[in-house]
Coordinates of C-alpha atoms and ligand atoms in Angstrom, one line a residue:
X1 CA 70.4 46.9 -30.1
X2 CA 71.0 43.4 -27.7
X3 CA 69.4 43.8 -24.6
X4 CA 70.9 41.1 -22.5
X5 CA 67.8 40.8 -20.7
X6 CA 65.6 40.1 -24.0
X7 CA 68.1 37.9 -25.3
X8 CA 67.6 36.0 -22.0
X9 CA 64.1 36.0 -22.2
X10 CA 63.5 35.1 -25.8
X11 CA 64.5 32.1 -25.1
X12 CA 61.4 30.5 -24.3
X13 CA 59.4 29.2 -26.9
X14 CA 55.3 28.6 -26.1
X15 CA 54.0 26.2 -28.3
X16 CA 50.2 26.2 -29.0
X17 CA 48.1 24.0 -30.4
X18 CA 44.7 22.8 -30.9
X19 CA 45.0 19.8 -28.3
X20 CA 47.5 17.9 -26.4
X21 CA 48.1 14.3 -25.1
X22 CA 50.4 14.3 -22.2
X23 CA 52.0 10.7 -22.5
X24 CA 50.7 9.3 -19.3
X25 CA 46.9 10.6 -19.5
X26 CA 44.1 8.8 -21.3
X27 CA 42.5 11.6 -23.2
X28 CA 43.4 14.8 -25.0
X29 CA 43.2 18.3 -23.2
X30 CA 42.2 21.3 -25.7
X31 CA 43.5 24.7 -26.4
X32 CA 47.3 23.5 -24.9
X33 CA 50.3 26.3 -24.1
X34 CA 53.7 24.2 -23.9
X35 CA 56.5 26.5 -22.5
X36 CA 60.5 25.3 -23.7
X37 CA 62.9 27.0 -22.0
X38 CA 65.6 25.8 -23.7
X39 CA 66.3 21.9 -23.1
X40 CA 63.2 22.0 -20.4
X41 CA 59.8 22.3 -20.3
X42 CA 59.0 25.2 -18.1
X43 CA 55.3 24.9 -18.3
X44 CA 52.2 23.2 -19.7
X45 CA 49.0 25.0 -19.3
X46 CA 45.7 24.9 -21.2
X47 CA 43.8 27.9 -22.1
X48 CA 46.1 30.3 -20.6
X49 CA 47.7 33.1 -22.9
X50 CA 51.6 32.2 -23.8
X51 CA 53.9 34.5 -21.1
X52 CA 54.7 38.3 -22.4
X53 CA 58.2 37.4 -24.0
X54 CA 57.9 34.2 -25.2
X55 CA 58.6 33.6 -28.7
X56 CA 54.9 32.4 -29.6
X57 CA 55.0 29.0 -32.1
X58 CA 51.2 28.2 -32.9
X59 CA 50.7 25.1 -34.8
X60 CA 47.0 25.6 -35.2
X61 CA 44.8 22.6 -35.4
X62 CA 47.9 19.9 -34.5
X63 CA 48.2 17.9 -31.3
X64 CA 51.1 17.8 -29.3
X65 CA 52.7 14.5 -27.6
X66 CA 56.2 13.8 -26.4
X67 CA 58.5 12.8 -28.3
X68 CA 57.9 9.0 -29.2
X69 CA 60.5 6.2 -27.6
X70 CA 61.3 3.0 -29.3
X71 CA 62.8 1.0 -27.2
X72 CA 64.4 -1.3 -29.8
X73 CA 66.4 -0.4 -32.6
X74 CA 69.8 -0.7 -34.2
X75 CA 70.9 2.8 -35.4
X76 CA 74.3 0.5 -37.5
X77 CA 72.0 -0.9 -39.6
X78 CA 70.8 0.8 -43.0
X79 CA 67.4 -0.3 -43.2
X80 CA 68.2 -1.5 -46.5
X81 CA 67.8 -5.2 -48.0
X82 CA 71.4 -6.2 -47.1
X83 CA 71.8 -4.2 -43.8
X84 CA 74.1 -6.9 -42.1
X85 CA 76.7 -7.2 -45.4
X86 CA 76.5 -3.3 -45.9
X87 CA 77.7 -2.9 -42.5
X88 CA 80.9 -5.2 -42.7
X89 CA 81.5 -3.5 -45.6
X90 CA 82.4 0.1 -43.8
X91 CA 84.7 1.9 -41.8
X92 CA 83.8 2.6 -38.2
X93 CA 83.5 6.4 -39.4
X94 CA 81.5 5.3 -42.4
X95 CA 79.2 3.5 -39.2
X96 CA 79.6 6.5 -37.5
X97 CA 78.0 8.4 -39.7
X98 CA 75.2 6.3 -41.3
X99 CA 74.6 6.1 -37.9
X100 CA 74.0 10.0 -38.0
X101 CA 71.9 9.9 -40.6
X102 CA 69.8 7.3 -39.0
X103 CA 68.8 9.4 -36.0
X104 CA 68.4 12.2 -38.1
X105 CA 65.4 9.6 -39.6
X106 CA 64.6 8.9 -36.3
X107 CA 63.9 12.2 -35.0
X108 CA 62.1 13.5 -38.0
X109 CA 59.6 11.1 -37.8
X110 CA 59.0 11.9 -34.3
X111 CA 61.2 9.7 -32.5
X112 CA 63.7 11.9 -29.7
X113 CA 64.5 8.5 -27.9
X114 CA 66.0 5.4 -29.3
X115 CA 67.5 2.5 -27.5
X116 CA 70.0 1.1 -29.5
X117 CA 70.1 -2.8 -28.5
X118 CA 72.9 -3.8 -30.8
X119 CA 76.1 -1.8 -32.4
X120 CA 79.3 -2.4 -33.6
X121 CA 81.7 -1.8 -31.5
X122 CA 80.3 0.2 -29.0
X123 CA 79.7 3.3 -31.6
X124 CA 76.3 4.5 -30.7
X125 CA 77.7 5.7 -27.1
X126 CA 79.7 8.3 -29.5
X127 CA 76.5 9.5 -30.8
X128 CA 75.0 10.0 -27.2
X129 CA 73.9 13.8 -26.5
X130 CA 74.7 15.2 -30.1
X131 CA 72.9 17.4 -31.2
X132 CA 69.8 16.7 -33.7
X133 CA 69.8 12.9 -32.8
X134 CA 67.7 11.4 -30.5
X135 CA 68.2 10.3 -27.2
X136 CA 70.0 6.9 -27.1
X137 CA 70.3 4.7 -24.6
X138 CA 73.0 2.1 -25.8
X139 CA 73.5 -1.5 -24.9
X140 CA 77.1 -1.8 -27.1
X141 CA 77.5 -4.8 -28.8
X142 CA 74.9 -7.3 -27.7
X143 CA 76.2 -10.3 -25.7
X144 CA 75.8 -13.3 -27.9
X145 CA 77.8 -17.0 -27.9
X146 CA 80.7 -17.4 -30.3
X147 CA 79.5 -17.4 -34.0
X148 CA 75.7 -17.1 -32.3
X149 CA 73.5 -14.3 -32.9
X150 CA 74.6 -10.9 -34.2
X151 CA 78.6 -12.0 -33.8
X152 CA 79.9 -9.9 -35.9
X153 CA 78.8 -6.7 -33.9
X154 CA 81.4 -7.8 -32.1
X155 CA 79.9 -9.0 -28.3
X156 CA 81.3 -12.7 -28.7
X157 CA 81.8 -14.2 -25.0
X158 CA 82.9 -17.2 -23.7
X159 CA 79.5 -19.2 -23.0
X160 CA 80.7 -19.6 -19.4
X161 CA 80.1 -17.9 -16.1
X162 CA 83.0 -16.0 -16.0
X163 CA 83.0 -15.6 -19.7
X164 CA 79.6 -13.7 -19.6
X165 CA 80.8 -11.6 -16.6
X166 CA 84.0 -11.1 -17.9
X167 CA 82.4 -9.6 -21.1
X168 CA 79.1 -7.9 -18.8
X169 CA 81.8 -6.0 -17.0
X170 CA 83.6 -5.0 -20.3
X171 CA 80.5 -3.5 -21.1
X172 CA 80.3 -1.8 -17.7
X173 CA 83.9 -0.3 -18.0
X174 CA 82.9 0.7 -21.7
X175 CA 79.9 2.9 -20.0
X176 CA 76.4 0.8 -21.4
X177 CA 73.4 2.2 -20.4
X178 CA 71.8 -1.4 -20.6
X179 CA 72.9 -5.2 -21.3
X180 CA 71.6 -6.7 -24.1
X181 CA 71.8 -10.7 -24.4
X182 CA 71.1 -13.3 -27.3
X183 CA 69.5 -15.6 -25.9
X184 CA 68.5 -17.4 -28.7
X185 CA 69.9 -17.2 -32.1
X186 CA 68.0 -15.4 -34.9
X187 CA 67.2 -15.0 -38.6
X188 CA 70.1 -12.4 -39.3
X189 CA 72.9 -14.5 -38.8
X190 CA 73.5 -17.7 -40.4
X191 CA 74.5 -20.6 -38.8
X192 CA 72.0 -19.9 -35.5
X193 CA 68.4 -20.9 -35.1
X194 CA 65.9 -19.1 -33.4
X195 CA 64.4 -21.7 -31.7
X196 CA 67.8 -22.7 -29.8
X197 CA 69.0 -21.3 -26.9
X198 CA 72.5 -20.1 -26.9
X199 CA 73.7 -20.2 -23.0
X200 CA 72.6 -22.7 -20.5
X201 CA 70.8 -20.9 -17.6
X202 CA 73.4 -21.2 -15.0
X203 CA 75.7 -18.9 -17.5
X204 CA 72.4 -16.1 -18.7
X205 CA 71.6 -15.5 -14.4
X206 CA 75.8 -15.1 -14.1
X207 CA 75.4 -12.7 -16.8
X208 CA 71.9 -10.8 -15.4
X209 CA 73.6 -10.8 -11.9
X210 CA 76.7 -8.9 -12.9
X211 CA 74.5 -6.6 -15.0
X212 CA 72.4 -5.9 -11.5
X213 CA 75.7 -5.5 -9.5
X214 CA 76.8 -2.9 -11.6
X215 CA 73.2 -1.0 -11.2
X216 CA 72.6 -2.4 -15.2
X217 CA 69.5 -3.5 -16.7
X218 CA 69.3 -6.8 -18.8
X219 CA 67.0 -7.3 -21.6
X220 CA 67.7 -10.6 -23.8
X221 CA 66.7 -11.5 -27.2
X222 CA 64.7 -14.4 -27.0
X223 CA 62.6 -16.3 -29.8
X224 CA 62.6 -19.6 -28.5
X225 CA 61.0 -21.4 -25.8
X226 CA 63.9 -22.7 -23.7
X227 CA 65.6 -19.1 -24.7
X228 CA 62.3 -17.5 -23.1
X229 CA 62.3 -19.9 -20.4
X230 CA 65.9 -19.6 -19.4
X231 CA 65.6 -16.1 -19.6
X232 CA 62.7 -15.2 -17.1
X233 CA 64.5 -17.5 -14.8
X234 CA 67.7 -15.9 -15.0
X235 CA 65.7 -12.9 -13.9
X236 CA 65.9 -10.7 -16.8
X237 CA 64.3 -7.3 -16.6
X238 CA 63.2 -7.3 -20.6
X239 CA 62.7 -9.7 -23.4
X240 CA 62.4 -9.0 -27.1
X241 CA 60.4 -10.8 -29.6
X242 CA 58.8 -13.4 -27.1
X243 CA 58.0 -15.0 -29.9
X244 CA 58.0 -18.8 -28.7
X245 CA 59.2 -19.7 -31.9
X246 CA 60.0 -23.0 -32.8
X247 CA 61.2 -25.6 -35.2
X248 CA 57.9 -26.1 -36.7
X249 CA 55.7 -23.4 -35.7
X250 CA 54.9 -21.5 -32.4
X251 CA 54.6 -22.7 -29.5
X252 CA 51.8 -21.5 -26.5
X253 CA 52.7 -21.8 -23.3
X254 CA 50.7 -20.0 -20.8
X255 CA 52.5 -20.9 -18.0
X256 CA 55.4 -19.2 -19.2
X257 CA 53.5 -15.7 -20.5
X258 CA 51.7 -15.7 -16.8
X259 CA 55.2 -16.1 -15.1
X260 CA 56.4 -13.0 -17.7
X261 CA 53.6 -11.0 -16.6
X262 CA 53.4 -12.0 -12.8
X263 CA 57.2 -10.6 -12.8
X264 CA 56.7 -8.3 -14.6
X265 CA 59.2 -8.5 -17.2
X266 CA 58.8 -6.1 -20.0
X267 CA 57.6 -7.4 -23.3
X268 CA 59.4 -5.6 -26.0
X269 CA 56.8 -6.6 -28.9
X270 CA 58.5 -6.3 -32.1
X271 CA 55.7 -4.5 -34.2
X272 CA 55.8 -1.2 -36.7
X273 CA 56.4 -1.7 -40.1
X274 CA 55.9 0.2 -43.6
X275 CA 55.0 -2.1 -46.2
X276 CA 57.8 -2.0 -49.6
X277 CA 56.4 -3.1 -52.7
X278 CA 57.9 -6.3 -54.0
X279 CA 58.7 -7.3 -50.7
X280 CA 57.5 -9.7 -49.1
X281 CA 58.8 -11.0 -45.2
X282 CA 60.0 -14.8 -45.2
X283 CA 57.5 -17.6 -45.3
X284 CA 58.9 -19.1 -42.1
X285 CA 57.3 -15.4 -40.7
X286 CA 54.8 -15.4 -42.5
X287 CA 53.3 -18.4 -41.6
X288 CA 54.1 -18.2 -37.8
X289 CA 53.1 -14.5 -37.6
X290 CA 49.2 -14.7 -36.5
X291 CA 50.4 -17.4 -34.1
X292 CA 53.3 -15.2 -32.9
X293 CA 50.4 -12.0 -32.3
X294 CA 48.3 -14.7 -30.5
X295 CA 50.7 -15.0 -27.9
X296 CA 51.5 -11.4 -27.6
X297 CA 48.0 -10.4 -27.2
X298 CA 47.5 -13.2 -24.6
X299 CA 50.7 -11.7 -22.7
X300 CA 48.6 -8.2 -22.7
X301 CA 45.5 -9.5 -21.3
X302 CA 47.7 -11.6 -18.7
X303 CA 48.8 -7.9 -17.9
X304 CA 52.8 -8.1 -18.7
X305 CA 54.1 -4.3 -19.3
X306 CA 54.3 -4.0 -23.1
X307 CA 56.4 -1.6 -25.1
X308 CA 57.2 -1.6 -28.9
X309 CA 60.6 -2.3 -30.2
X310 CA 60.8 -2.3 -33.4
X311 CA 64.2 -3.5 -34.5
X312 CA 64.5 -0.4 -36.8
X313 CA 66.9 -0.7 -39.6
X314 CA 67.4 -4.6 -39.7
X315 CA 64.9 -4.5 -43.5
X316 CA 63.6 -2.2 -45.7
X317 CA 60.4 -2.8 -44.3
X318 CA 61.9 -1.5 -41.3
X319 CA 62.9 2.0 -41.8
X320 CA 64.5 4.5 -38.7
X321 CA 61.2 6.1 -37.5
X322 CA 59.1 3.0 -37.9
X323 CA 57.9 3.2 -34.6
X324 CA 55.3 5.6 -35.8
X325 CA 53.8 2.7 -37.1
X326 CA 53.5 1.1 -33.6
X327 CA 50.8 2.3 -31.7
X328 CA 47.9 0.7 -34.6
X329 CA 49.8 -2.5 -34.5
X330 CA 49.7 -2.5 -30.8
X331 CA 45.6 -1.8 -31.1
X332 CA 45.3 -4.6 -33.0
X333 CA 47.0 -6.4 -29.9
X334 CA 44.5 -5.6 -27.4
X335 CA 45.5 -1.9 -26.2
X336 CA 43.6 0.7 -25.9
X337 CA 43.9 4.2 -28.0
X338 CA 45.9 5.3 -25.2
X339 CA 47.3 2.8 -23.4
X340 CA 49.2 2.5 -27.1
X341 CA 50.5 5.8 -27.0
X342 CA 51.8 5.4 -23.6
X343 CA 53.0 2.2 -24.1
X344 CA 55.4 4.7 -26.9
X345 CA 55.7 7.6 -24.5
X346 CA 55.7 7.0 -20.6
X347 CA 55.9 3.3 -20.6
X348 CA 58.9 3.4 -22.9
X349 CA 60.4 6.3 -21.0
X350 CA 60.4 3.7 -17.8
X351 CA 61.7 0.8 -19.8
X352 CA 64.6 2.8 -20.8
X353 CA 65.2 4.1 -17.2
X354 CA 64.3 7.9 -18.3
X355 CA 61.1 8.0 -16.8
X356 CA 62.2 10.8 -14.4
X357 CA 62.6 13.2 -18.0
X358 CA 60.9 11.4 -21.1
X359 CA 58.0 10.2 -22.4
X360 CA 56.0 13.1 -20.8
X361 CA 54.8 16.8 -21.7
X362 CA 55.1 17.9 -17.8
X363 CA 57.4 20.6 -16.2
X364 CA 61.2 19.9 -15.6
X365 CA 60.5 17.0 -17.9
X366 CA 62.9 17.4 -21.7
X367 CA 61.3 19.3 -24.2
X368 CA 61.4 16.8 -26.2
X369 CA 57.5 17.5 -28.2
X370 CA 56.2 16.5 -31.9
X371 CA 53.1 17.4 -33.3
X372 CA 50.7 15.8 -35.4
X373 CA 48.5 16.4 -37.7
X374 CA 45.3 14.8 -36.2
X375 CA 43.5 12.8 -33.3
X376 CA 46.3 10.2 -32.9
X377 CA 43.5 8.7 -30.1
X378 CA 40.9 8.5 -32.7
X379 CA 43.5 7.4 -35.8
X380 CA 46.6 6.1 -34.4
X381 CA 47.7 6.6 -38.4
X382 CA 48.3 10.4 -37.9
X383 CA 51.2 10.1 -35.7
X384 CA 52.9 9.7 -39.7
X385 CA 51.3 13.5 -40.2
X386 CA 54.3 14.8 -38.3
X387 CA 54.0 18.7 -38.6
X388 CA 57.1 19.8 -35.9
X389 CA 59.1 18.1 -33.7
X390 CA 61.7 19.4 -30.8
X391 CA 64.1 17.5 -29.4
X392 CA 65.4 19.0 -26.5
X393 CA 64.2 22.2 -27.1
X394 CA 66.0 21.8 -30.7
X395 CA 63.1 22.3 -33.5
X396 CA 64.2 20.0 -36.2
X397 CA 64.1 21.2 -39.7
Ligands
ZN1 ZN1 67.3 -6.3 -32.7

């Protein structure tokens, strides 16, 4: 009965759909034909009948995107309200595999790419290519001073020059895909502020110059002022949070968000969220946050490149596949209905250095493709109507 030649063949699936948002576009295109063959897309056509021996998938009135990219998360952590003392608490193959079922999360909500910014020990580079996770593009353990932010994920380094390229190039040899630095502490970790820097600026450009040597990209954590400062001059190619936080409030400097857009250095805007009830964020967030978007949507308008990280699994209110919660938040921001998906699709892809194969429905490009359930333009709330997703050519149950 096998006909190798079938066999062959069948392998391409042709997806239809009612309409389709390519990821770099500004509007939808109707009556879409998206032909997988296997990891790749072949083709994307509209109006067009699906080729002879393609196995035909139509999903009727959905809209197709690719895949979603969040360009910030932390696949170690739970997601639950003690994420940082539940992960002490286990093995590395107890991480290992909570880290599983985090991209599992992750890509059933839509989400094929994830860029872990912080792990334990460098575990999410074991996850890389497995099948039915997403894409991840690892930074390790983040770079962070002794006892500073996020220590115990293990990327304590000597706050010297040679100390941060001593522990850059460990990071190197270990195979990172990207260098992630604290530049300022944070709420997670005891002990650190967010409004304090945690290197001197001589010590983050040693750091961002053996990063670059070694063909890396640098992206540091950075809530404070003289973190955000220090940072652009060390000549960092991403910040997340820029949230000029400080002791008492938030600061506004517009000298410093035109220098962040005028070099362009990527704004990693720390935005989805599902709201848990009986939980309600930290006053010292609470009260900072419209001050905190103020300064995000004044980075937009200045024209820095945005992209949404959403520090998936650091809360509850922070689940793995938050991201799809993104794209409104960035509306509220300033973005347009499209520029927001981009800014989670082609934008993201570049961020994340996969802009040659993400974050697009073009050919040679991955088959990575969700559907939704709706005009995500129109209602940027229907990219949580999720009716299929393919990663890689993989559908996911
Ligand atoms: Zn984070």
């Amino acid at each position: 009965m096998t006909n190798p030649t079938v066999t062959e063949r069948t392998r391409l699936t042709a997806i239809r759909a009612a309409w389709l948002f390519d990821g770099a576009g500004s509007r939808l295109v109707a009556d879409p034909v998206v032909v997988l063959d296997g990891p790749v897309i072949r083709s994307v056509d509209t109006g067009v009948a699906p080729p002879p021996d393609a196995r035909v998938v139509d999903l009727g009135a959905a809209t197709l995107l690719p895949g979603l990219i969040d360009t910030h998360v932390h696949l170690a952590f739970d997601a639950s309200i003690d994420a940082v003392g539940n992960l002490q608490a286990r093995t590395d193959d107890e991480v290992l595999a909570a880290m599983a079922d985090a991209g599992r999360a992750q890509v059933r909500a839509g989400v094929t790419t994830v860029r872990d910014l912080g792990d334990r020990g460098y575990l999410s580079l074991e996850l890389r290519d497995r099948p039915g996770l997403p894409t991840i593009v690892a930074a390790g353990p983040p770079v962070t001073s002794p006892l500073g932010h996020c220590h115990f994920l293990g990327g304590e380094a000597e706050p010297t020059e040679a100390g941060v390229r001593r522990a850059v190039r460990e990071h190197v040899d270990r195979g990172v895909d990207v260098v992630k630095i604290m530049a300022s502490g944070g709420t997670m970790t005891p002990g650190t502020l967010q409004e304090l820097a945690q290197f001197d600026v001589a010590v983050l450009r040693a750091a961002v110059d053996e990063a670059h040597r070694h063909g890396l990209p640098v992206t540091a954590h950075a809530h404070g002022t003289q973190a955000i400062a220090d940072a652009l001059a060390a000549g960092v190619d991403g910040m997340e949070h820029v949230s000029f936080w400080s002791a008492d409030g938030v600061d506004v400097r517009e000298d410093l968000m035109a220098a962040i857009a005028e070099r362009r250095v990527t704004v990693g805007a720390t935005l989805g969220m599902v709201p848990v009830p009986g939980l309600t964020p930290p006053e010292a967030i609470v009260s900072r946050l419209p001050a905190m978007m103020g300064n995000l949507r004044r980075l937009h308008e200045l024209g820095a490149p945005f992209v949404a990280g959403t520090d998936a699994g650091i809360a509850p209110v922070k689940p793995h596949g938050v991201l799809t919660t993104a794209p409104a938040m960035l509306r509220d921001l300033g973005l347009g209905p499209a520029e927001a998906l981009r800014a989670v699709t082609s934008v993201a892809a570049g961020v994340c250095g996969l802009g040659h194969r993400k974050g697009r429905l073009a050919p040679g490009f991955d088959a990575d493709v969700v559907a939704v359930d709706g005009d995500p333009l129109a209602d940027p709330g229907v990219l949580r109507r999720v009716v299929s997703v393919y990663a890689r050519g993989v559908k996911v149950a």
